[in-house]
Coordinates of C-alpha atoms in Angstrom, one line a residue:
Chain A
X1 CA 24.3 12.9 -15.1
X2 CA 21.5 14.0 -12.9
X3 CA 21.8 13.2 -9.4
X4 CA 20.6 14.2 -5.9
X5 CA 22.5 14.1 -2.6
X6 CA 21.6 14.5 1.0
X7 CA 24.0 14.3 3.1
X8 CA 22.5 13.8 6.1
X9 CA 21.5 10.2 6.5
X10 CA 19.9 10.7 9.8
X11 CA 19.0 13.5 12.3
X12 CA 17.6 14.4 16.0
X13 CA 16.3 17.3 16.9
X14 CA 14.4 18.3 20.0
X15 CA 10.7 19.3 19.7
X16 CA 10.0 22.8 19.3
X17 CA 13.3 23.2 17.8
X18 CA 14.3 24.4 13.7
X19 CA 15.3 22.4 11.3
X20 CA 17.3 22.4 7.9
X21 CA 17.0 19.7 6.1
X22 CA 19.7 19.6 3.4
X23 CA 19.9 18.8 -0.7
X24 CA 22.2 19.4 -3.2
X25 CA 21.5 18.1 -7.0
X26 CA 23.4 17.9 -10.2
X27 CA 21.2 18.9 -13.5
X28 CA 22.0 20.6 -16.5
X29 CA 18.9 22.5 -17.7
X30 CA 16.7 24.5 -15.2
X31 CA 15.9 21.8 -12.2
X32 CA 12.3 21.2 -11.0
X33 CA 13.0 20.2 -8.0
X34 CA 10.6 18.6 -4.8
X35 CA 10.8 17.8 -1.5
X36 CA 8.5 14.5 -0.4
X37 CA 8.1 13.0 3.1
X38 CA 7.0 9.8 3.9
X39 CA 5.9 8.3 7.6
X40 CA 6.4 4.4 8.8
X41 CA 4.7 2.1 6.2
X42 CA 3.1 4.8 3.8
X43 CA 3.5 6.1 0.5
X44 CA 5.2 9.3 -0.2
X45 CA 4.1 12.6 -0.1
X46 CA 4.6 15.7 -1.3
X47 CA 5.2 18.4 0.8
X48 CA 6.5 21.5 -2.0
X49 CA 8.0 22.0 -5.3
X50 CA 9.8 24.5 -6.9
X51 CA 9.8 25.3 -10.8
X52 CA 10.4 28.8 -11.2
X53 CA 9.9 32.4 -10.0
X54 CA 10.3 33.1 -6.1
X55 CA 12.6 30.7 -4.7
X56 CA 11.4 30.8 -1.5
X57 CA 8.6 28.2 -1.4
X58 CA 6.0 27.4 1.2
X59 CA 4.5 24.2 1.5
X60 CA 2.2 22.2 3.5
X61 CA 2.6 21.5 7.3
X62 CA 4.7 24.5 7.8
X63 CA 7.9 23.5 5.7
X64 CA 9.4 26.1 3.4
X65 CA 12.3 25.7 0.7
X66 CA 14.8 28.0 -0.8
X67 CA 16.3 27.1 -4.3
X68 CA 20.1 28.7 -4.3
X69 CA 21.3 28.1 -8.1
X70 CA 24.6 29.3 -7.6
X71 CA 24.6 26.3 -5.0
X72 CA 23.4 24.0 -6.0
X73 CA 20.9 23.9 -3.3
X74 CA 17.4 23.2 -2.2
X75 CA 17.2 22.9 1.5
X76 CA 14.2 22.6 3.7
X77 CA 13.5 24.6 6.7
X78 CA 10.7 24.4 9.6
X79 CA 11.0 27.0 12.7
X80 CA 9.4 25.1 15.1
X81 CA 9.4 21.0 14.8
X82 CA 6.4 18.7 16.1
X83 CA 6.5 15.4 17.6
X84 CA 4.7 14.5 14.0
X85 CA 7.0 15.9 12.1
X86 CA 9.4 12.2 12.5
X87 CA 9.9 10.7 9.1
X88 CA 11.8 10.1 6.5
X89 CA 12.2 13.2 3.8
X90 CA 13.5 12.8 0.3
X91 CA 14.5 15.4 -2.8
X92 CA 13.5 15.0 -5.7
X93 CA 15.1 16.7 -8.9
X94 CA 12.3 16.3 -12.4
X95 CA 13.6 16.5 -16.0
X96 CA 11.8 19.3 -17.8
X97 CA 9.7 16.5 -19.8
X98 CA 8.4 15.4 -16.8
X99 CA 9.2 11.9 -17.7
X100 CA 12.1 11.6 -15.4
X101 CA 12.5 11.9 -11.4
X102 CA 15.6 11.6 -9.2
X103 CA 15.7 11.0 -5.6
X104 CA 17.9 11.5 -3.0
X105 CA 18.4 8.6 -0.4
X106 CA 16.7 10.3 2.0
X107 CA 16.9 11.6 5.5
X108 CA 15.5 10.1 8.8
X109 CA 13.9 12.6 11.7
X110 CA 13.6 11.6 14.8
X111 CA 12.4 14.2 16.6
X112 CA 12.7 13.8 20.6
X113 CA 10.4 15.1 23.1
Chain B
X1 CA -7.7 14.2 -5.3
X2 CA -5.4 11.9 -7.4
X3 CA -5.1 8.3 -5.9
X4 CA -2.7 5.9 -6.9
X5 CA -3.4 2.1 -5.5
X6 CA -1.6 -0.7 -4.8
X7 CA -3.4 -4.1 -5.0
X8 CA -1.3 -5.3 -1.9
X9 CA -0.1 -3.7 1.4
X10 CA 1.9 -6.7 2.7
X11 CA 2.8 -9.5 0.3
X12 CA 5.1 -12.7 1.3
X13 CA 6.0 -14.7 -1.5
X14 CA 8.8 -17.9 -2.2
X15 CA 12.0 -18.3 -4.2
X16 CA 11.1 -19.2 -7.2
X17 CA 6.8 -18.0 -7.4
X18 CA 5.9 -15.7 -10.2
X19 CA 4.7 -12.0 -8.4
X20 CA 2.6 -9.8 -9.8
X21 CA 2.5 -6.2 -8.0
X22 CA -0.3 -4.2 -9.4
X23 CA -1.5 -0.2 -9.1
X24 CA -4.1 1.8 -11.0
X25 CA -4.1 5.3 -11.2
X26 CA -7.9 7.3 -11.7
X27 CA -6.5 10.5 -13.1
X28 CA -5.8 9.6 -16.7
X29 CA -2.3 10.2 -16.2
X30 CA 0.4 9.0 -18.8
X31 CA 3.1 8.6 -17.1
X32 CA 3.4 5.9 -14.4
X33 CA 6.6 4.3 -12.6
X34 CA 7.7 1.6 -10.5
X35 CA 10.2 1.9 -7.7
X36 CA 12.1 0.2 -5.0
X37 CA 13.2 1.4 -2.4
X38 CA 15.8 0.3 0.1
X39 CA 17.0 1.6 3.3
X40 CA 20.0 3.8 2.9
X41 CA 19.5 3.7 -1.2
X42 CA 16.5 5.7 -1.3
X43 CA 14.3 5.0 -4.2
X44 CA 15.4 3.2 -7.2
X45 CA 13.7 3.5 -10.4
X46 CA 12.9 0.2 -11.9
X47 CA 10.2 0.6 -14.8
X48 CA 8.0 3.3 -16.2
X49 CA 5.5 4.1 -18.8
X50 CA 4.7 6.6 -20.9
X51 CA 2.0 5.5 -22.7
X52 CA -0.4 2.1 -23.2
X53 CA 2.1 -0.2 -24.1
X54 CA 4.7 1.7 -23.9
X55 CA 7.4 0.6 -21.5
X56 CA 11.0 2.1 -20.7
X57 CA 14.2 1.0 -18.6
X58 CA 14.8 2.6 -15.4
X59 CA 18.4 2.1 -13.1
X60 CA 17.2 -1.5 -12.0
X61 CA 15.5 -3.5 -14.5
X62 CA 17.1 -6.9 -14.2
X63 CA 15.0 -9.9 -12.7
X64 CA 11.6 -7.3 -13.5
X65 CA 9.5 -6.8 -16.2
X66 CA 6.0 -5.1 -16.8
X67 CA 3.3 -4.6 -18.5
X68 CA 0.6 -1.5 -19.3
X69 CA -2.6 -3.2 -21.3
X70 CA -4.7 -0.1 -20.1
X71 CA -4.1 3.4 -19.0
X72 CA -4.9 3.3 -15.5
X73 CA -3.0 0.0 -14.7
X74 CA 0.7 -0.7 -14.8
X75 CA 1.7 -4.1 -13.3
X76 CA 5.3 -5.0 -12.0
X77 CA 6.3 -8.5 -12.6
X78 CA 9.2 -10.6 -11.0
X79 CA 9.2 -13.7 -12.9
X80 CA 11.0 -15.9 -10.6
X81 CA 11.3 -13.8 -6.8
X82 CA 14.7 -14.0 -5.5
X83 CA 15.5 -12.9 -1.9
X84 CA 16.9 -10.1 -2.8
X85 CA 14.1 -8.8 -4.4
X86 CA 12.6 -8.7 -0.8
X87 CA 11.8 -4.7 -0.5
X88 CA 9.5 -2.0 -0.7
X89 CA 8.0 -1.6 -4.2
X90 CA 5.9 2.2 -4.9
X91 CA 4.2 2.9 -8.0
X92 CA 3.6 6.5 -8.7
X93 CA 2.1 8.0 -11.6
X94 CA 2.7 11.8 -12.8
X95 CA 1.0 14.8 -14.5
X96 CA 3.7 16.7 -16.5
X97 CA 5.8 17.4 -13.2
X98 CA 4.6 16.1 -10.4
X99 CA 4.3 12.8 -8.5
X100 CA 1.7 10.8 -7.3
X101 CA 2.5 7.8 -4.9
X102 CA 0.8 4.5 -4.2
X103 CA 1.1 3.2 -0.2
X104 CA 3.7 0.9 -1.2
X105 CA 3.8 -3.0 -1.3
X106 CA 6.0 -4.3 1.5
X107 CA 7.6 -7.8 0.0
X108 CA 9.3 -10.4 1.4
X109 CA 10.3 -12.9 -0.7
X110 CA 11.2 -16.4 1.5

């Protein structure tokens, strides 16, 4: 069964510091996979997705990706974290049809000054 | 820009009331979802829709149902709110593989 795991319920990092935010899923076929982040009280949003090709991804607000098959993994990586940057961030694995998503449970940022 | 809505922000509703939750997507989009999501469980599928009509079981269907009479709309339904149906509810609605998310209806049922 297709499933998504982070196992990082919550983290704290400093400002100006990197961060890895990480995501393993379980899928048989070639995964789509997404990273989405959603602030206090608002809907989600995407931030990148990967479907094929280069799997180093670059998405919005600085945050970048890197698929790793033989992993299992699609972690997400900023250098440099901003006081804006506190969240919640949640993977996301899409069936090929496009009629299925899984989500992680998400982690929580907190990002301190 | 696609835009998902959600008829209600903040709902507070009793034991017992009939809810509707409603969102309309404007991108002509055939697949729309419903979701809940809980802290610590991330989000749970409930309902989605793949067509008018059209109407398929997510992880969490009990106590919900829905309904799709037009495209754009998709409308979750708790027949009779229970307190634990208290939660966040987001709709989202997809082109072939992507997400769109509503705001998300905070609801407290009393």
């Amino acid at each position: 069964a297709q499933s998504v795991t982070q196992p990082d319920i919550h983290i704290t990092v400093s400002e100006g510091a990197s961060l890895e935010l990480r995501c393993n899923y379980s899928y048989g076929a070639t995964p789509y996979l997404f990273w989405y982040v959603q602030s206090p009280g608002q809907g989600l949003q995407l931030l990148l997705k990967y479907f094929s090709g280069d799997t180093l991804v670059q998405g919005i607000k600085g945050f970048e990706a890197e698929f790793k098959r033989s992993q299992s993994s699609f972690n997400l990586r900023k250098p440099s974290v901003h006081w804006s940057d506190a969240a919640e961030y949640f993977c996301a694995v899409g069936e090929t049809g496009g009629n299925q998503f899984y989500f992680g449970t998400g982690t929580s940022l907190t990002v301190i000054p | 820009d696609v835009k998902v809505t959600q008829s209600s922000r903040y709902l507070v509703k009793r034991t017992g009331e009939k809810v509707f939750l409603e969102c309309v997507q404007d991108m002509d989009h055939e697949n729309m979802f419903w979701y809940r999501q809980d802290p610590g469980l991330g989000l749970r599928l409930i309902y989605f829709s793949y067509d008018v009509k059209m109407k398929e079981k997510g992880d969490i269907p009990e106590g919900y149902s829905v309904s799709r009479e037009k495209k754009e709309r998709f409308s979750l339904i708790l027949e009779s709110a229970s307190t634990n149906q208290t939660s966040m509810y987001l709709c989202a609605s997809s082109s072939p593989l992507r997400q769109f998310f509503g705001p998300g209806t905070r609801l407290t049922v009393l």
